Short mmCIF file of C-alpha atoms in Angstrom, two decimals:
data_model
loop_
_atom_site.label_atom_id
_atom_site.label_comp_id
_atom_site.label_asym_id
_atom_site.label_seq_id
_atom_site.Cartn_x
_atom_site.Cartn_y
_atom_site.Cartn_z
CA UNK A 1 0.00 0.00 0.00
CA UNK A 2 1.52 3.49 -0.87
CA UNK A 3 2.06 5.82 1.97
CA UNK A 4 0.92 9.41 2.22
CA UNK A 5 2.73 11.27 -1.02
CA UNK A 6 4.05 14.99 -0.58
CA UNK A 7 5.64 17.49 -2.61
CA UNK A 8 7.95 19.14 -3.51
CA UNK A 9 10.59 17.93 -0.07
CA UNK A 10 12.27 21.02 0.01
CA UNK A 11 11.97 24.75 -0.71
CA UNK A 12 13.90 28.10 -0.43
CA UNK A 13 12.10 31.17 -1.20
CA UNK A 14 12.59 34.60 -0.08
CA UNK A 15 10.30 36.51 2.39
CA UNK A 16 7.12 37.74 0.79
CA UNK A 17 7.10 35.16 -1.87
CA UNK A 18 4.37 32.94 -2.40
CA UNK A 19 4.45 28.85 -2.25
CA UNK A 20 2.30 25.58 -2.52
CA UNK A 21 2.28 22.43 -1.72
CA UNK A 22 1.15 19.38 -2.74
CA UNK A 23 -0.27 16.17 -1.00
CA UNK A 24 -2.03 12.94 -2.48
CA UNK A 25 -2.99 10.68 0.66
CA UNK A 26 -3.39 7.22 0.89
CA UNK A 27 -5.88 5.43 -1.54
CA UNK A 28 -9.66 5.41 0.73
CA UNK A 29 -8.76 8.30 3.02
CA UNK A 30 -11.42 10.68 3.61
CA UNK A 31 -9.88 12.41 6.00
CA UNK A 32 -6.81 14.72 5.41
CA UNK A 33 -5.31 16.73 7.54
CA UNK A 34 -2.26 19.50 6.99
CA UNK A 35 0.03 20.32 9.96
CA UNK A 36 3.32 22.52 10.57
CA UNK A 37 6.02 21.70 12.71
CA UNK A 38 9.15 24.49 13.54
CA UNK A 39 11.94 23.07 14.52
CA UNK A 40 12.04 21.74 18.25
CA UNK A 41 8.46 21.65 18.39
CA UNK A 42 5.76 18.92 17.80
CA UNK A 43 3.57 18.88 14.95
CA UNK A 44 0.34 21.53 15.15
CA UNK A 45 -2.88 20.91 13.12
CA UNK A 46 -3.13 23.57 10.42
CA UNK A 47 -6.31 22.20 8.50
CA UNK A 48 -8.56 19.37 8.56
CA UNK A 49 -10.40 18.22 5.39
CA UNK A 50 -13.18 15.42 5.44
CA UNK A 51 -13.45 14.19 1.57
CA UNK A 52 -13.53 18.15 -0.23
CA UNK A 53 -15.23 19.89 3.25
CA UNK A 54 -13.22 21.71 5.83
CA UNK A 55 -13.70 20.51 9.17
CA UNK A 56 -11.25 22.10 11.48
CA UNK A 57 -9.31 25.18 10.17
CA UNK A 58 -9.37 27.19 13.18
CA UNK A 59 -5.58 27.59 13.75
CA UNK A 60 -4.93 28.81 9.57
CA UNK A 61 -3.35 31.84 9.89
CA UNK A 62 -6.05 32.64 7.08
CA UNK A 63 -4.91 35.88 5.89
CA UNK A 64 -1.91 34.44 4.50
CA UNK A 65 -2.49 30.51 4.26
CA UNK A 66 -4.89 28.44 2.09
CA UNK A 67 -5.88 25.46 1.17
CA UNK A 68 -8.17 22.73 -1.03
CA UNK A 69 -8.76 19.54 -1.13
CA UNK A 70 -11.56 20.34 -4.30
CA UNK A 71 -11.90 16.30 -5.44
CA UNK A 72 -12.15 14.75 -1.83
CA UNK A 73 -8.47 13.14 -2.62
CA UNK A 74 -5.13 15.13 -3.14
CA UNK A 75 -4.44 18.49 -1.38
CA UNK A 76 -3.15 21.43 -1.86
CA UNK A 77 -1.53 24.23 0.99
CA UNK A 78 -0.13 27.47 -0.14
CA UNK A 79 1.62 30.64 1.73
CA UNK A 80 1.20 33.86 -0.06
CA UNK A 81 3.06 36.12 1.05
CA UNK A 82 5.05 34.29 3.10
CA UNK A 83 7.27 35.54 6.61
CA UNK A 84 10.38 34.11 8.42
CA UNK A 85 8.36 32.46 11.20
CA UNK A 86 7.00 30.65 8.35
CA UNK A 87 10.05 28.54 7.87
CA UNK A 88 9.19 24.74 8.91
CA UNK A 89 8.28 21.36 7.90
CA UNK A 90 4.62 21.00 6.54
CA UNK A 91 3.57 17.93 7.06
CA UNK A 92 -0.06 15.68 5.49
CA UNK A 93 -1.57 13.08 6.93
CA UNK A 94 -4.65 11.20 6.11
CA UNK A 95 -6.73 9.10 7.98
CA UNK A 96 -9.49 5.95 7.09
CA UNK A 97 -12.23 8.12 9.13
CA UNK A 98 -12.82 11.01 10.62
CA UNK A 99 -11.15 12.38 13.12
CA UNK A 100 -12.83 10.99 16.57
CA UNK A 101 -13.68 7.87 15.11
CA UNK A 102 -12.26 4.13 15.82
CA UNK A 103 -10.65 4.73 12.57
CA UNK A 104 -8.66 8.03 12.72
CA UNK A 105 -5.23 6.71 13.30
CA UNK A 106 -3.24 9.26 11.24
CA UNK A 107 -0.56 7.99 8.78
CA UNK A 108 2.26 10.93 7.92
CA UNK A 109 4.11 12.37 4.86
CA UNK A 110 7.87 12.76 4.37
CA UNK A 111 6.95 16.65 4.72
CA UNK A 112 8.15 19.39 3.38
CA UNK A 113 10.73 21.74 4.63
CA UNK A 114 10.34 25.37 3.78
CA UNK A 115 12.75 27.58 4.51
CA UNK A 116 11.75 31.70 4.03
CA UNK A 117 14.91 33.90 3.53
CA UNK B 1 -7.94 22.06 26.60
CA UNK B 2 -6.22 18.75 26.68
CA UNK B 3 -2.44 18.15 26.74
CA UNK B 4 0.56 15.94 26.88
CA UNK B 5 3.95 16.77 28.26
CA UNK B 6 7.24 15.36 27.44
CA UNK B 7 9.83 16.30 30.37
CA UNK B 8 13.11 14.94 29.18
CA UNK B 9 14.35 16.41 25.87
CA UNK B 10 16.80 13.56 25.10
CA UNK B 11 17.24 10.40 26.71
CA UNK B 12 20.53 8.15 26.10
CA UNK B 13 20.36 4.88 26.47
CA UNK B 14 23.08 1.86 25.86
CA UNK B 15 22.70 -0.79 23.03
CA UNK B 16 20.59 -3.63 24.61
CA UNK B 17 18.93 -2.30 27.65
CA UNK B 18 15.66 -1.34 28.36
CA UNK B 19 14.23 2.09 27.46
CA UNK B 20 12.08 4.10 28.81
CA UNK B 21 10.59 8.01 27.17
CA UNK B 22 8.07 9.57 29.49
CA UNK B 23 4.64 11.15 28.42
CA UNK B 24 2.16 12.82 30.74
CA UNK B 25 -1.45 13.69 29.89
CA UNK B 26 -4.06 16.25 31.31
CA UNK B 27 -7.83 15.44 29.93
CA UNK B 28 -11.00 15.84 30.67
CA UNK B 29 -12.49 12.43 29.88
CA UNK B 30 -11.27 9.32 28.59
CA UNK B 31 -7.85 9.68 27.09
CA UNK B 32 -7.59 8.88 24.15
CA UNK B 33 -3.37 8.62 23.34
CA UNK B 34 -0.76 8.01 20.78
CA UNK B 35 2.88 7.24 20.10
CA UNK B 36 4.65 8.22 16.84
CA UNK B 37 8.62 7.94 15.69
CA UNK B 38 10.11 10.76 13.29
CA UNK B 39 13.56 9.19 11.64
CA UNK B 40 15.29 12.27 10.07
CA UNK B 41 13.91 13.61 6.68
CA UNK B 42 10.96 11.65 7.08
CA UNK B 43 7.29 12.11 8.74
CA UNK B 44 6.25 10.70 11.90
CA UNK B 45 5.11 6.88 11.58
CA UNK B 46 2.48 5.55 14.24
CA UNK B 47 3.61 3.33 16.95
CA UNK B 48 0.54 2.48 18.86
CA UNK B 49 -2.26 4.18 20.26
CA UNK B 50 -4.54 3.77 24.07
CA UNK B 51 -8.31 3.94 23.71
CA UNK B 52 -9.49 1.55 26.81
CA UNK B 53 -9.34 -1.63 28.17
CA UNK B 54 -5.91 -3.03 28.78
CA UNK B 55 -3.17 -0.67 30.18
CA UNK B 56 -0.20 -2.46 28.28
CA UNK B 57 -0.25 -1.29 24.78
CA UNK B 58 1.81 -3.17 22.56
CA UNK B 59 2.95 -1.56 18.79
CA UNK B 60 5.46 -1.82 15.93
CA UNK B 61 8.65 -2.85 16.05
CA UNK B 62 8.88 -4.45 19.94
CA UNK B 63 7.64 -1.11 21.14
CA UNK B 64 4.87 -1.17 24.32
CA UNK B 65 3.59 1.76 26.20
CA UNK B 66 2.06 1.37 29.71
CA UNK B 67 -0.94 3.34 30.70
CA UNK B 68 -1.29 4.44 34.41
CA UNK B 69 -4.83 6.34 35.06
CA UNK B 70 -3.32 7.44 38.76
CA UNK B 71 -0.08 8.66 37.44
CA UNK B 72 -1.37 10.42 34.03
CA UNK B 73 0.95 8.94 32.42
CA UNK B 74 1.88 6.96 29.34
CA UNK B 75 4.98 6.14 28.83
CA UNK B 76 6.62 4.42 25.85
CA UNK B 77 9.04 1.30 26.57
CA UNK B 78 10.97 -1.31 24.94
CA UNK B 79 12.38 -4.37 26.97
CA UNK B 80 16.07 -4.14 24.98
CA UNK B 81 17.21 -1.02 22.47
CA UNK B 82 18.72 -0.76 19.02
CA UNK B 83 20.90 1.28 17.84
CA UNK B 84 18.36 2.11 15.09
CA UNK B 85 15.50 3.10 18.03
CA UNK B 86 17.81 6.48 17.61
CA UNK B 87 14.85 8.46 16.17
CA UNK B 88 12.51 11.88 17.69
CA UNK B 89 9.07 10.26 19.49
CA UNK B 90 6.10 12.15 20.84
CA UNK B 91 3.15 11.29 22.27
CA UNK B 92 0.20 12.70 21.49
CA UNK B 93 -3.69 13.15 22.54
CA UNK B 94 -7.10 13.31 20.84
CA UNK B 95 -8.69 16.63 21.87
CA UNK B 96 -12.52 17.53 21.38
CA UNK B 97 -12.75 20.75 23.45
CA UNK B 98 -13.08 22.98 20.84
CA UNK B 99 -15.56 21.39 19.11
CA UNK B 100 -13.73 19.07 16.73
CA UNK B 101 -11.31 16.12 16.94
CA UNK B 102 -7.62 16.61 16.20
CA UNK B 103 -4.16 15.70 18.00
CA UNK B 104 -2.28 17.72 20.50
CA UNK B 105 1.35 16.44 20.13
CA UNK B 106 4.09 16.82 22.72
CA UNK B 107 7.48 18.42 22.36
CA UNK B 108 9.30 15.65 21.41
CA UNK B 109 12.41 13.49 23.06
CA UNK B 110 15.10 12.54 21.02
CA UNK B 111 16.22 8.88 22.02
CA UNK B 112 20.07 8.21 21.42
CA UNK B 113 20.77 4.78 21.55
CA UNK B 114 24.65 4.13 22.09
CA UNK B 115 26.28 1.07 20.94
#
C-alpha cells in the first residue's frame, strides 16, 4: 500500500514570496489533515479536510495561508506572502475516518521543509 | 484544553537495555493517546495508540507503552534497544474541546541509543 505522497521535499524562497504544496494521501482516506512543525516543536494541526469539506481550520493563519482539497483526494496548501516564522516542515496526513472515530489513526508524509529567507 | 507533556528532551540509552521516554497527559475524559517515531527527513510513523481496556499497549517494532490512570501517564518502553530506536518520538492526545477532533502532540524526546 503506498504511503501518504508529498511534494515538492524542500523549498527556499525569499520573504514575501508565495508557495504551494502538494499532498495525495493514501488510496480510501477521507480524512486529510495539513500540519506545521518548527523546529524543536511537535507537529500543530493547520487544517482538517473530510473528503472536499473543511472541518477544522481554526488555527490557519487565514490571511496568509490556504488550502483545497476540491476532489475529496489530493491536497493542496499554499503561503502567499510568506514571513520568516513561516520557515518549517509541513507535514499531510490522512486518515481511514474522521477524526474521533475508531478509525482516525493518522498515517504521515515525508513533509516538506520550507525555509523563508 | 487537553495536553501531553514530554519532560526529558533527550534520553541516552546503551545498546541492549531497556528504554524508557516519558509522556504525561491532562484530559478531561477518557484519554484517548498516541505514540509516533520521526527518523530524520521523514514524517512521523504511528507506533501504537490507548483507547481503553488493557493498560499495556503493545505496537510496531517491539515497542509497548504502559498506561497508568493514577499517574497520568503513558509512557513508551521497549524491553532491549537498538541502535536504530535512535529516532525523535512524541506522544500525542485526541482533543474535542473545541468542538472538533484533532491531536495535541508533545514536544518531542530525542532517544540516542549508544552502541
Amino acid at each position: 500500500e503506498a504511503g501518504v505522497a508529498q511534494s515538492p521535499r524542500y523549498k527556499i524562497i525569499e520573504k514575501r514570496q508565495s508557495v504551494a504544496f502538494w499532498c495525495n494521501p493514501i488510496s480510501g482516506h477521507a480524512t486529510l489533515y495539513w500540519y506545521q512543525q518548527i523546529l524543536g516543536q511537535g507537529p500543530k494541526l493547520l487544517i482538517q479536510f473530510q473528503n472536499n469539506g473543511v472541518v477544522d481550520d481554526s488555527q490557519l493563519p487565514k490571511d496568509r495561508f490556504s488550502a483545497e482539497r476540491l476532489k475529496g483526494v489530493d491536497s493542496t496548501l499554499k503561503i502567499q506572502p510568506a514571513k520568516l516564522e513561516d520557515s518549517a516542515v509541513y507535514l499531510c496526513a490522512s486518515s481511514l475516518g474522521r477524526a474521533g472515530t475508531s478509525t482516525d489513526t493518522q498515517y504521515f508524509g515525508p513533509g516538506t521543509r520550507l525555509t523563508v529567507l | 484544553a487537553q495536553s501531553v507533556a514530554q519532560p526529558e528532551d533527550q534520553v541516552n540509552v546503551a545498546e541492549g537495555n531497556p528504554l524508557t521516554v516519558k509522556c504525561t497527559y491532562s484530559v478531561s475524559g477518557n484519554p484517548y493517546l498516541f505514540w509516533y517515531v520521526q527518523y530524520p527527513n521523514r514524517g512521523l510513523q504511528f507506533l501504537l495508540k490507548y483507547i481503553t481496556g488493557d493498560n499495556l499497549v503493545k505496537g510496531s517494532y517491539g515497542f509497548e507503552a504502559e498506561f497508568n490512570k493514577s499517574q497520568t501517564s503513558f509512557h513508551l518502553k521497549k524491553p532491549s534497544a537498538l541502535v536504530s530506536d535512535s529516532a525523535l518520538y512524541f506522544c500525542a492526545v485526541r482533543d474535542s474541546t473545541s468542538g472538533t477532533y484533532k491531536y495535541i502532540f508533545g514536544t518531542g524526546t530525542r532517544l540516542k541509543v549508544l552502541a
